[in-house]
């Protein structure tokens, strides 16, 4: 009992976690002049303090695993009242929140440190760090909130910040387009999310997730399963579906994934932040947070829908990643694919597996993105992998850190990604064999494309000095100027230190969730009332097998004989031909949207404009004519005769008297004095005579 | 002859009347300024006289008188500066010619 009170006390201090970055952002937005040192110190310092608070909360929740129920501290308060309805906000502290907050603050902290190096030469350094702080604050607010309203506000703030940061270099047309794309695509999902929130409020009468009395929306979720909702679903299922649509937009699930790769237009630390700690994690986190609603609707097809969306995304994006040449784009599609894994695990009922993969993925994906940022800086703003090569010699520290991230993502045995991916596959295996098969294939592709990237970037010889060749319509970035024969060089310490720290986690963090150690520590921590999934040797060995096979195949195609020249054709392209082009063009999804949805919207726009002109404008013009006629009558009779006449007379009177009075004011000071003296004398006379 | 408070007040009144007459009738701005100073001194004389005859048993009147002298000094400094500025502009110190500020 004492422990629960302690948790409630800590929950009431959860607001401090997003508070510090928010203050940092506020101060920086008020700075009149750019102040690089101050702004970087503020951002990183605020994140450090938040990290300390998050870790304190995290360690406080650790003790709860002994019992059969989740340790949860709740702190609700009333925001405002209207009539008899009161609107509450609140903060929560439970293993899910604590783990996420610790991850976001810790990873975010190191991303910020790296950003000081990456953005070193940018003139808008202060603006960048201001946005970063705000981004972190909104994500942390989302994580600690115990209320759907607060969660939704922070959710939108996260969207706004990603919009601002993706378009940070707004003068680049591609960045401006990407920022709009990200904002609008996620907005499509948010409509669903909002409908889900409203439905939840309609049926439970509260937006609080948990309350001490057990009246929170999630605590009532079980009761929603018996009510009938839409499309043959129960109410719980309908709400879950709507919430999931929101998560699809945010976590870039097929078919709303299109914004994520374009988000690469932002500076690389932003990519790391979006892809690891904040933006895309928000969707998966939200599904995890609302998981009681999903399990309540588990009898319906919603969970299968979630699982299949995840599965398709995982395979689909992995195939695209195979054929990309931009170092960041490979990672972007890889993120899409890994998010698919998480969502698939959630759909298969593996709440713990999904969240575990989210956490481990955050560490190694942040590592990979920051590493790619180091590569980009080290090679003087080169992003095309064909023009890299041989970087192992020039950038040894970056190489070794990147290598650990590569191992983790490929699911190399005993790294972080291995354990979490294995658990995802295990959950799926118990739920649906077909999805498991596809996911295993995606795991194989992951190992393959990462091996391809490693060989292209770090092995062989440096190809950057050659005459640049802009083929494939792919050289989208325009900061490749002036990279002639510059040799790549290692990045400064503030860039490699973060990836070195993260690489330790990428290697060893998986041991928290291994089934061989205390029967899965992480599972006990996050969901003590549930049993961890049954172990399966088939899944384990097949997962190891496909991972190693993917690495082997990558070596066979790219490693045995590395690329000689930047203009060489990709060996895989020679073998796959047209398929490779289709993959490189991302299965033509963007073109498909262009041809269908965007064209349709445009056509609708043209149509409605015509309707507007003919019908609406006609009515408006008729109304205007009538109004004009009436006003003419009023003007002639009422206005001209009565109002104007009397007004003019009044004006003349005032002007006449003014002319008389003006004579007194003749500018001679002595006259005034005389009048004053006469007045004083008169007053004295009145005084004495009386 | 015994000088009483009445004598002082009479002197003060005469001084004030002289000052007022000068301020109202003279056309030279500097003389007008001097006349204003005379009125000032009439008022200060009143204060000191009332203090001397213990009408009020405090030093307030003395303090007031010293302040008034200080202010009068400052005021005449400003006034003279203005007169010089006016002279530079109009090439004259005749107050009758300064009538630009009229309605």
PDB file of C-alpha atoms in Angstrom, chain A residues 227-414:
ATOM      1  CA  UNK A 227     -22.641  -3.127 -27.207  1.00  0.00           C
ATOM      2  CA  UNK A 228     -23.155  -3.110 -30.967  1.00  0.00           C
ATOM      3  CA  UNK A 229     -21.135  -0.606 -32.951  1.00  0.00           C
ATOM      4  CA  UNK A 230     -20.543  -0.093 -36.663  1.00  0.00           C
ATOM      5  CA  UNK A 231     -19.774  -2.531 -39.468  1.00  0.00           C
ATOM      6  CA  UNK A 232     -20.744  -5.520 -37.425  1.00  0.00           C
ATOM      7  CA  UNK A 233     -18.230  -4.662 -34.721  1.00  0.00           C
ATOM      8  CA  UNK A 234     -18.858  -4.187 -31.071  1.00  0.00           C
ATOM      9  CA  UNK A 235     -18.449  -0.676 -29.713  1.00  0.00           C
ATOM     10  CA  UNK A 236     -15.080  -1.642 -28.286  1.00  0.00           C
ATOM     11  CA  UNK A 237     -14.050  -2.972 -31.682  1.00  0.00           C
ATOM     12  CA  UNK A 238     -15.220   0.173 -33.479  1.00  0.00           C
ATOM     13  CA  UNK A 239     -13.359   2.436 -31.086  1.00  0.00           C
ATOM     14  CA  UNK A 240     -10.271   0.278 -31.381  1.00  0.00           C
ATOM     15  CA  UNK A 241     -10.464   0.457 -35.168  1.00  0.00           C
ATOM     16  CA  UNK A 242     -10.796   4.241 -35.106  1.00  0.00           C
ATOM     17  CA  UNK A 243      -7.905   4.623 -32.698  1.00  0.00           C
ATOM     18  CA  UNK A 244      -5.835   2.329 -34.842  1.00  0.00           C
ATOM     19  CA  UNK A 245      -6.488   4.454 -37.917  1.00  0.00           C
ATOM     20  CA  UNK A 246      -4.924   7.315 -35.985  1.00  0.00           C
ATOM     21  CA  UNK A 247      -1.964   5.125 -35.127  1.00  0.00           C
ATOM     22  CA  UNK A 248      -1.640   4.087 -38.773  1.00  0.00           C
ATOM     23  CA  UNK A 249      -1.118   7.687 -39.796  1.00  0.00           C
ATOM     24  CA  UNK A 250       1.328   8.432 -37.016  1.00  0.00           C
ATOM     25  CA  UNK A 251       3.257   5.187 -37.169  1.00  0.00           C
ATOM     26  CA  UNK A 252       3.361   5.190 -40.956  1.00  0.00           C
ATOM     27  CA  UNK A 253       1.463   1.975 -41.600  1.00  0.00           C
ATOM     28  CA  UNK A 254       0.481   0.990 -45.104  1.00  0.00           C
ATOM     29  CA  UNK A 255      -1.272   2.753 -46.873  1.00  0.00           C
ATOM     30  CA  UNK A 256      -0.532   5.913 -44.870  1.00  0.00           C
ATOM     31  CA  UNK A 257       3.207   5.257 -44.820  1.00  0.00           C
ATOM     32  CA  UNK A 258       4.041   7.618 -47.693  1.00  0.00           C
ATOM     33  CA  UNK A 259       5.037  10.550 -45.531  1.00  0.00           C
ATOM     34  CA  UNK A 260       7.760   8.781 -43.590  1.00  0.00           C
ATOM     35  CA  UNK A 261      10.413   8.334 -46.305  1.00  0.00           C
ATOM     36  CA  UNK A 262       9.883  11.905 -47.465  1.00  0.00           C
ATOM     37  CA  UNK A 263      10.474  13.039 -43.913  1.00  0.00           C
ATOM     38  CA  UNK A 264      14.136  12.422 -44.737  1.00  0.00           C
ATOM     39  CA  UNK A 265      14.210  15.961 -46.067  1.00  0.00           C
ATOM     40  CA  UNK A 266      14.688  17.212 -42.530  1.00  0.00           C
ATOM     41  CA  UNK A 267      18.108  17.366 -40.878  1.00  0.00           C
ATOM     42  CA  UNK A 268      19.360  13.919 -39.860  1.00  0.00           C
ATOM     43  CA  UNK A 269      18.990  14.355 -36.066  1.00  0.00           C
ATOM     44  CA  UNK A 270      15.338  15.096 -36.756  1.00  0.00           C
ATOM     45  CA  UNK A 271      15.068  11.880 -38.704  1.00  0.00           C
ATOM     46  CA  UNK A 272      16.580  10.068 -35.771  1.00  0.00           C
ATOM     47  CA  UNK A 273      14.130  11.718 -33.408  1.00  0.00           C
ATOM     48  CA  UNK A 274      11.100  11.088 -35.603  1.00  0.00           C
ATOM     49  CA  UNK A 275      12.032   7.519 -36.420  1.00  0.00           C
ATOM     50  CA  UNK A 276      13.171   6.380 -33.042  1.00  0.00           C
ATOM     51  CA  UNK A 277      11.989   8.282 -30.060  1.00  0.00           C
ATOM     52  CA  UNK A 278       9.027  10.420 -30.914  1.00  0.00           C
ATOM     53  CA  UNK A 279       6.719  10.695 -33.887  1.00  0.00           C
ATOM     54  CA  UNK A 280       6.347   7.123 -35.105  1.00  0.00           C
ATOM     55  CA  UNK A 281       6.712   5.716 -31.624  1.00  0.00           C
ATOM     56  CA  UNK A 282       3.645   7.741 -30.658  1.00  0.00           C
ATOM     57  CA  UNK A 283       1.320   5.597 -32.747  1.00  0.00           C
ATOM     58  CA  UNK A 284       2.548   2.289 -31.417  1.00  0.00           C
ATOM     59  CA  UNK A 285       2.635   3.688 -27.902  1.00  0.00           C
ATOM     60  CA  UNK A 286      -0.946   4.910 -28.220  1.00  0.00           C
ATOM     61  CA  UNK A 287      -2.130   1.458 -29.301  1.00  0.00           C
ATOM     62  CA  UNK A 288      -0.262   0.014 -26.335  1.00  0.00           C
ATOM     63  CA  UNK A 289      -1.777   2.610 -24.015  1.00  0.00           C
ATOM     64  CA  UNK A 290      -5.298   1.873 -25.275  1.00  0.00           C
ATOM     65  CA  UNK A 291      -4.679  -1.843 -25.387  1.00  0.00           C
ATOM     66  CA  UNK A 292      -7.548  -2.740 -22.988  1.00  0.00           C
ATOM     67  CA  UNK A 293      -9.948  -1.387 -25.625  1.00  0.00           C
ATOM     68  CA  UNK A 294      -8.298  -3.522 -28.278  1.00  0.00           C
ATOM     69  CA  UNK A 295      -8.443  -6.660 -26.181  1.00  0.00           C
ATOM     70  CA  UNK A 296     -12.068  -5.903 -25.311  1.00  0.00           C
ATOM     71  CA  UNK A 297     -12.812  -5.871 -29.023  1.00  0.00           C
ATOM     72  CA  UNK A 298     -10.645  -8.903 -29.654  1.00  0.00           C
ATOM     73  CA  UNK A 299     -13.627 -11.047 -30.624  1.00  0.00           C
ATOM     74  CA  UNK A 300     -14.067  -8.930 -33.745  1.00  0.00           C
ATOM     75  CA  UNK A 301     -11.888  -8.689 -36.794  1.00  0.00           C
ATOM     76  CA  UNK A 302     -10.137  -5.580 -35.509  1.00  0.00           C
ATOM     77  CA  UNK A 303      -7.147  -7.374 -34.055  1.00  0.00           C
ATOM     78  CA  UNK A 304      -6.661  -9.373 -37.227  1.00  0.00           C
ATOM     79  CA  UNK A 305      -6.907  -6.167 -39.197  1.00  0.00           C
ATOM     80  CA  UNK A 306      -4.218  -4.606 -37.024  1.00  0.00           C
ATOM     81  CA  UNK A 307      -2.014  -7.641 -37.407  1.00  0.00           C
ATOM     82  CA  UNK A 308      -2.359  -7.795 -41.174  1.00  0.00           C
ATOM     83  CA  UNK A 309      -1.759  -4.091 -41.649  1.00  0.00           C
ATOM     84  CA  UNK A 310       1.420  -4.490 -39.642  1.00  0.00           C
ATOM     85  CA  UNK A 311       2.456  -7.591 -41.518  1.00  0.00           C
ATOM     86  CA  UNK A 312       1.865  -6.076 -44.953  1.00  0.00           C
ATOM     87  CA  UNK A 313       3.718  -2.918 -43.951  1.00  0.00           C
ATOM     88  CA  UNK A 314       6.643  -4.974 -42.661  1.00  0.00           C
ATOM     89  CA  UNK A 315       7.073  -6.940 -45.877  1.00  0.00           C
ATOM     90  CA  UNK A 316       6.144  -4.155 -48.244  1.00  0.00           C
ATOM     91  CA  UNK A 317       8.575  -1.576 -46.852  1.00  0.00           C
ATOM     92  CA  UNK A 318      11.336  -4.138 -46.506  1.00  0.00           C
ATOM     93  CA  UNK A 319      11.143  -4.889 -50.229  1.00  0.00           C
ATOM     94  CA  UNK A 320      11.379  -1.195 -51.050  1.00  0.00           C
ATOM     95  CA  UNK A 321      14.349  -0.727 -48.763  1.00  0.00           C
ATOM     96  CA  UNK A 322      16.261  -3.290 -50.802  1.00  0.00           C
ATOM     97  CA  UNK A 323      16.393  -1.034 -53.848  1.00  0.00           C
ATOM     98  CA  UNK A 324      17.105   2.413 -52.400  1.00  0.00           C
ATOM     99  CA  UNK A 325      20.372   4.268 -52.885  1.00  0.00           C
ATOM    100  CA  UNK A 326      19.960   7.093 -50.405  1.00  0.00           C
ATOM    101  CA  UNK A 327      21.521   6.039 -47.105  1.00  0.00           C
ATOM    102  CA  UNK A 328      18.721   7.638 -45.114  1.00  0.00           C
ATOM    103  CA  UNK A 329      15.968   6.311 -47.322  1.00  0.00           C
ATOM    104  CA  UNK A 330      17.046   2.727 -46.688  1.00  0.00           C
ATOM    105  CA  UNK A 331      16.779   3.416 -42.984  1.00  0.00           C
ATOM    106  CA  UNK A 332      13.446   5.161 -43.459  1.00  0.00           C
ATOM    107  CA  UNK A 333      11.866   2.164 -45.137  1.00  0.00           C
ATOM    108  CA  UNK A 334      13.488  -0.028 -42.576  1.00  0.00           C
ATOM    109  CA  UNK A 335      11.729   2.005 -39.885  1.00  0.00           C
ATOM    110  CA  UNK A 336       8.442   1.518 -41.697  1.00  0.00           C
ATOM    111  CA  UNK A 337       9.094  -2.167 -41.797  1.00  0.00           C
ATOM    112  CA  UNK A 338      10.058  -2.411 -38.131  1.00  0.00           C
ATOM    113  CA  UNK A 339       6.967  -0.448 -37.151  1.00  0.00           C
ATOM    114  CA  UNK A 340       5.044  -3.031 -39.102  1.00  0.00           C
ATOM    115  CA  UNK A 341       6.612  -5.668 -36.873  1.00  0.00           C
ATOM    116  CA  UNK A 342       5.498  -3.837 -33.745  1.00  0.00           C
ATOM    117  CA  UNK A 343       1.961  -3.308 -34.978  1.00  0.00           C
ATOM    118  CA  UNK A 344       1.774  -6.896 -36.079  1.00  0.00           C
ATOM    119  CA  UNK A 345       2.814  -8.050 -32.625  1.00  0.00           C
ATOM    120  CA  UNK A 346       0.161  -5.832 -31.051  1.00  0.00           C
ATOM    121  CA  UNK A 347      -2.446  -7.237 -33.426  1.00  0.00           C
ATOM    122  CA  UNK A 348      -1.433 -10.738 -32.509  1.00  0.00           C
ATOM    123  CA  UNK A 349      -2.109  -9.869 -28.883  1.00  0.00           C
ATOM    124  CA  UNK A 350       1.546  -9.484 -28.020  1.00  0.00           C
ATOM    125  CA  UNK A 351       1.369  -6.220 -26.145  1.00  0.00           C
ATOM    126  CA  UNK A 352       4.700  -6.788 -24.441  1.00  0.00           C
ATOM    127  CA  UNK A 353       6.447  -7.926 -27.604  1.00  0.00           C
ATOM    128  CA  UNK A 354       5.283  -4.837 -29.482  1.00  0.00           C
ATOM    129  CA  UNK A 355       6.419  -2.434 -26.782  1.00  0.00           C
ATOM    130  CA  UNK A 356       9.675  -4.271 -26.285  1.00  0.00           C
ATOM    131  CA  UNK A 357      10.479  -4.042 -29.962  1.00  0.00           C
ATOM    132  CA  UNK A 358       9.524  -0.367 -29.852  1.00  0.00           C
ATOM    133  CA  UNK A 359      12.071   0.261 -27.096  1.00  0.00           C
ATOM    134  CA  UNK A 360      14.956  -1.731 -28.547  1.00  0.00           C
ATOM    135  CA  UNK A 361      14.238  -0.408 -32.023  1.00  0.00           C
ATOM    136  CA  UNK A 362      14.329   3.149 -30.682  1.00  0.00           C
ATOM    137  CA  UNK A 363      17.872   2.608 -29.469  1.00  0.00           C
ATOM    138  CA  UNK A 364      19.354   0.986 -32.516  1.00  0.00           C
ATOM    139  CA  UNK A 365      17.413   3.032 -35.048  1.00  0.00           C
ATOM    140  CA  UNK A 366      18.476   6.250 -33.354  1.00  0.00           C
ATOM    141  CA  UNK A 367      21.986   4.854 -33.476  1.00  0.00           C
ATOM    142  CA  UNK A 368      21.725   4.065 -37.185  1.00  0.00           C
ATOM    143  CA  UNK A 369      20.250   7.418 -38.073  1.00  0.00           C
ATOM    144  CA  UNK A 370      22.801   9.366 -36.064  1.00  0.00           C
ATOM    145  CA  UNK A 371      25.438   7.144 -37.642  1.00  0.00           C
ATOM    146  CA  UNK A 372      24.157   7.988 -41.100  1.00  0.00           C
ATOM    147  CA  UNK A 373      24.272  11.644 -40.029  1.00  0.00           C
ATOM    148  CA  UNK A 374      27.936  11.143 -39.116  1.00  0.00           C
ATOM    149  CA  UNK A 375      28.528   9.548 -42.502  1.00  0.00           C
ATOM    150  CA  UNK A 376      26.832  12.438 -44.249  1.00  0.00           C
ATOM    151  CA  UNK A 377      28.924  14.978 -42.364  1.00  0.00           C
ATOM    152  CA  UNK A 378      32.080  12.906 -42.737  1.00  0.00           C
ATOM    153  CA  UNK A 379      31.635  12.650 -46.497  1.00  0.00           C
ATOM    154  CA  UNK A 380      30.769  16.340 -46.824  1.00  0.00           C
ATOM    155  CA  UNK A 381      27.031  16.045 -47.423  1.00  0.00           C
ATOM    156  CA  UNK A 382      26.887  12.975 -49.564  1.00  0.00           C
ATOM    157  CA  UNK A 383      23.780  10.815 -49.187  1.00  0.00           C
ATOM    158  CA  UNK A 384      24.028   8.550 -52.208  1.00  0.00           C
ATOM    159  CA  UNK A 385      25.477   5.219 -51.147  1.00  0.00           C
ATOM    160  CA  UNK A 386      26.868   4.631 -54.627  1.00  0.00           C
ATOM    161  CA  UNK A 387      29.230   7.548 -54.092  1.00  0.00           C
ATOM    162  CA  UNK A 388      30.464   6.303 -50.738  1.00  0.00           C
ATOM    163  CA  UNK A 389      32.418   3.143 -50.016  1.00  0.00           C
ATOM    164  CA  UNK A 390      35.511   2.364 -48.028  1.00  0.00           C
ATOM    165  CA  UNK A 391      34.467   4.520 -45.118  1.00  0.00           C
ATOM    166  CA  UNK A 392      35.653   1.921 -42.628  1.00  0.00           C
ATOM    167  CA  UNK A 393      39.170   3.174 -43.196  1.00  0.00           C
ATOM    168  CA  UNK A 394      38.306   6.855 -42.904  1.00  0.00           C
ATOM    169  CA  UNK A 395      35.725   6.748 -40.116  1.00  0.00           C
ATOM    170  CA  UNK A 396      36.570   3.811 -37.842  1.00  0.00           C
ATOM    171  CA  UNK A 397      34.557   4.929 -34.798  1.00  0.00           C
ATOM    172  CA  UNK A 398      31.453   5.603 -36.826  1.00  0.00           C
ATOM    173  CA  UNK A 399      31.924   2.287 -38.561  1.00  0.00           C
ATOM    174  CA  UNK A 400      32.072   0.226 -35.389  1.00  0.00           C
ATOM    175  CA  UNK A 401      29.083   1.966 -33.850  1.00  0.00           C
ATOM    176  CA  UNK A 402      27.115   1.638 -37.040  1.00  0.00           C
ATOM    177  CA  UNK A 403      28.118  -1.982 -37.168  1.00  0.00           C
ATOM    178  CA  UNK A 404      26.487  -2.725 -33.806  1.00  0.00           C
ATOM    179  CA  UNK A 405      23.326  -1.011 -34.977  1.00  0.00           C
ATOM    180  CA  UNK A 406      23.452  -3.074 -38.125  1.00  0.00           C
ATOM    181  CA  UNK A 407      23.761  -6.285 -36.129  1.00  0.00           C
ATOM    182  CA  UNK A 408      20.859  -5.308 -33.912  1.00  0.00           C
ATOM    183  CA  UNK A 409      18.579  -4.421 -36.802  1.00  0.00           C
ATOM    184  CA  UNK A 410      19.468  -7.527 -38.741  1.00  0.00           C
ATOM    185  CA  UNK A 411      18.563  -9.607 -35.732  1.00  0.00           C
ATOM    186  CA  UNK A 412      22.016 -11.065 -35.287  1.00  0.00           C
ATOM    187  CA  UNK A 413      21.875 -13.511 -32.381  1.00  0.00           C
ATOM    188  CA  UNK A 414      22.144 -12.043 -28.877  1.00  0.00           C
TER     189      UNK A 414
END
